[in-house]
Amino acid sequence: MKYHYLAFIGRFQPFHLGHKHVVDEALALAEHVIVLVGSANVARSPRNPFTFEERAVMLQDVYRYEIETGRLIVRPLDDVAYNDIAWTTQVQREVASTILDHANKGGVVLHGLGDYKIGLVGYGKDGSSYYLKMFPDWGSENIKPRFETLGSTDIRTAYFRGNATLPHDNCPKEVVRFLDDFRTREEFTRLVQEVAFVKEYKSKWAQAPFEPVFVTVDAVVVQGGHVLLVRRGQDPGKGLLALPGGFVNPDEPLRNSVVRELKEETQIADTKGPIPPAMLSSFLEDSATRVFDDPYRSARGRTITHAFLFRLPERKTLFKVKGGDDAAHAEWYKIGDLDPRDFFEDHWFILQEMTGI
């Protein structure tokens, strides 16, 4: 065969016949295929409705023989938003560790990968195979699409609605069975509700001459090894952890907006009572302010946020906080105890970038 190992990266939300075509072609080109399932570390949402474990089950059901014989290997791949270098490094490490583990299980002791022909396989349907150019040391195979119009977004749109449509013609029968069973779960009902909320939200702008771009602010507030977070009380993302923040009013500067949102959502106070806006502003590190503008960061539409870092003074006791506005609660969390799968949208990645964790 042309390769010892070919790696295929995707979110597979869900795994459909277009994905299967790529995997089948890869199996014809390589002795072993590594499927890296992306977005393994994000909360369940309409865009990422299925966990890594659930997507792994889809693949295991479709490729049971290939997985049992070691020809197909499924591994999780975390998102590393806003940092292509870190993401590339993660892919390199995951592929290398997979090959080394696989070889060791077969009784072969490897001290490197020099004797192996490794490649990446991409799906030529759209720009999703851009990563093929990010690994010059590996070969690359851009598979010609067999299902030109097939996409996971359309499948999810038809599925997550009141009268869910199962993708009999677009997904392997094993995946259709999984989706049929998933319809009976509480998580499905919750996602349907969130999809309906976003649809209604967007309908308010349907008559606009062009799609609106929203401007928001988020506060990254740290004190004594803790970060201040709120738990969302409303859709989208109800129940998930988020940074205090919100939409910018038409008549206020961004800096004033983030201070206002911080006070409204957390009612932050010290021993003397609520902290005045001027004092909160004094804790800002203006040089750390960053813009986060991934076009797909919010289901509500194109939303550009400005994150501000508040570094509060070290004290024996943390400042008092209490949930307010649309936050179910506000609370201090130990940074080392956080799980990215508990976070709303890209707030975990914003926290990573702003604090260096």
mmCIF file of N, CA, C and O in Angstrom, residues 5 25 34 46 69 78 84 91 100 115 143-144 151 156 175 203 208 218 268 270 282 287 309 312 328 336:
data_model
loop_
_atom_site.group_PDB
_atom_site.id
_atom_site.type_symbol
_atom_site.label_atom_id
_atom_site.label_comp_id
_atom_site.label_asym_id
_atom_site.label_seq_id
_atom_site.Cartn_x
_atom_site.Cartn_y
_atom_site.Cartn_z
ATOM 1 N N TYR A 5 0.351 4.590 7.503
ATOM 2 C CA TYR A 5 -0.724 5.209 8.281
ATOM 3 C C TYR A 5 -1.236 6.456 7.560
ATOM 4 O O TYR A 5 -0.439 7.282 7.109
ATOM 5 N N GLU A 25 -11.743 5.091 1.086
ATOM 6 C CA GLU A 25 -10.627 5.360 0.172
ATOM 7 C C GLU A 25 -9.299 5.303 0.920
ATOM 8 O O GLU A 25 -8.294 4.807 0.396
ATOM 9 N N ILE A 34 -6.052 6.316 10.899
ATOM 10 C CA ILE A 34 -6.318 6.933 12.196
ATOM 11 C C ILE A 34 -7.384 8.010 11.989
ATOM 12 O O ILE A 34 -7.157 8.967 11.246
ATOM 13 N N PRO A 46 -26.045 22.726 19.472
ATOM 14 C CA PRO A 46 -26.599 22.375 18.163
ATOM 15 C C PRO A 46 -25.526 22.160 17.087
ATOM 16 O O PRO A 46 -25.736 21.356 16.170
ATOM 17 N N THR A 69 -9.560 -5.491 14.072
ATOM 18 C CA THR A 69 -8.304 -5.972 13.492
ATOM 19 C C THR A 69 -7.200 -4.934 13.513
ATOM 20 O O THR A 69 -6.082 -5.212 13.059
ATOM 21 N N ASP A 78 -8.807 17.363 20.664
ATOM 22 C CA ASP A 78 -9.386 18.549 21.291
ATOM 23 C C ASP A 78 -9.312 19.746 20.363
ATOM 24 O O ASP A 78 -8.392 19.864 19.544
ATOM 25 N N ASP A 84 -3.364 28.069 15.885
ATOM 26 C CA ASP A 84 -3.100 27.016 14.904
ATOM 27 C C ASP A 84 -1.849 26.211 15.230
ATOM 28 O O ASP A 84 -1.787 25.008 14.951
ATOM 29 N N VAL A 91 -2.030 17.560 16.812
ATOM 30 C CA VAL A 91 -2.228 16.534 15.784
ATOM 31 C C VAL A 91 -0.966 15.694 15.627
ATOM 32 O O VAL A 91 -1.022 14.450 15.569
ATOM 33 N N LEU A 100 3.057 4.776 17.783
ATOM 34 C CA LEU A 100 3.960 4.117 18.728
ATOM 35 C C LEU A 100 3.219 3.093 19.582
ATOM 36 O O LEU A 100 3.691 1.977 19.793
ATOM 37 N N ASP A 115 10.794 5.103 9.825
ATOM 38 C CA ASP A 115 10.601 3.985 8.905
ATOM 39 C C ASP A 115 9.174 3.873 8.393
ATOM 40 O O ASP A 115 8.864 2.954 7.627
ATOM 41 N N ILE A 143 -9.166 13.513 -1.284
ATOM 42 C CA ILE A 143 -10.114 12.587 -1.904
ATOM 43 C C ILE A 143 -11.211 13.360 -2.635
ATOM 44 O O ILE A 143 -11.823 14.274 -2.080
ATOM 45 N N LYS A 144 -11.454 12.990 -3.871
ATOM 46 C CA LYS A 144 -12.527 13.617 -4.629
ATOM 47 C C LYS A 144 -13.867 13.230 -4.029
ATOM 48 O O LYS A 144 -14.119 12.049 -3.760
ATOM 49 N N GLY A 151 -23.769 17.388 3.476
ATOM 50 C CA GLY A 151 -23.072 18.067 4.553
ATOM 51 C C GLY A 151 -23.740 17.817 5.888
ATOM 52 O O GLY A 151 -24.974 17.640 5.977
ATOM 53 N N ARG A 156 -28.097 17.967 10.419
ATOM 54 C CA ARG A 156 -28.472 18.437 11.754
ATOM 55 C C ARG A 156 -29.708 19.329 11.702
ATOM 56 O O ARG A 156 -30.583 19.260 12.574
ATOM 57 N N VAL A 175 -25.453 4.504 11.780
ATOM 58 C CA VAL A 175 -25.579 5.860 12.321
ATOM 59 C C VAL A 175 -27.053 6.244 12.423
ATOM 60 O O VAL A 175 -27.474 6.880 13.392
ATOM 61 N N SER A 203 -34.931 35.236 13.513
ATOM 62 C CA SER A 203 -36.073 35.732 12.746
ATOM 63 C C SER A 203 -36.312 37.225 12.973
ATOM 64 O O SER A 203 -36.903 37.896 12.131
ATOM 65 N N ALA A 208 -33.703 42.568 7.825
ATOM 66 C CA ALA A 208 -32.569 43.488 7.707
ATOM 67 C C ALA A 208 -31.955 43.381 6.312
ATOM 68 O O ALA A 208 -31.951 42.306 5.701
ATOM 69 N N ASP A 218 -16.487 40.532 27.146
ATOM 70 C CA ASP A 218 -16.405 39.477 28.150
ATOM 71 C C ASP A 218 -15.319 39.836 29.157
ATOM 72 O O ASP A 218 -14.257 40.364 28.785
ATOM 73 N N ILE A 268 -20.389 42.090 42.093
ATOM 74 C CA ILE A 268 -19.124 41.935 42.784
ATOM 75 C C ILE A 268 -18.954 42.999 43.873
ATOM 76 O O ILE A 268 -19.269 44.174 43.667
ATOM 77 N N ASP A 270 -16.610 44.027 47.811
ATOM 78 C CA ASP A 270 -15.584 43.737 48.806
ATOM 79 C C ASP A 270 -16.180 43.944 50.192
ATOM 80 O O ASP A 270 -17.408 44.023 50.347
ATOM 81 N N SER A 282 -9.796 50.184 37.561
ATOM 82 C CA SER A 282 -8.382 50.252 37.952
ATOM 83 C C SER A 282 -7.725 48.878 37.961
ATOM 84 O O SER A 282 -6.502 48.772 37.946
ATOM 85 N N SER A 287 -3.384 46.247 28.363
ATOM 86 C CA SER A 287 -2.491 45.659 27.365
ATOM 87 C C SER A 287 -2.873 44.222 27.024
ATOM 88 O O SER A 287 -2.444 43.676 26.006
ATOM 89 N N LEU A 309 -9.083 41.642 30.707
ATOM 90 C CA LEU A 309 -8.531 40.944 31.858
ATOM 91 C C LEU A 309 -8.551 41.847 33.091
ATOM 92 O O LEU A 309 -7.956 42.925 33.099
ATOM 93 N N LEU A 312 -7.572 41.111 40.047
ATOM 94 C CA LEU A 312 -7.940 41.679 41.341
ATOM 95 C C LEU A 312 -6.820 41.481 42.355
ATOM 96 O O LEU A 312 -6.031 40.530 42.250
ATOM 97 N N ALA A 328 -27.691 32.633 36.131
ATOM 98 C CA ALA A 328 -28.324 31.844 37.183
ATOM 99 C C ALA A 328 -27.539 31.967 38.482
ATOM 100 O O ALA A 328 -28.114 32.024 39.560
ATOM 101 N N GLY A 336 -7.578 25.332 38.102
ATOM 102 C CA GLY A 336 -7.101 23.979 37.841
ATOM 103 C C GLY A 336 -8.182 22.924 37.838
ATOM 104 O O GLY A 336 -7.949 21.798 37.391
#
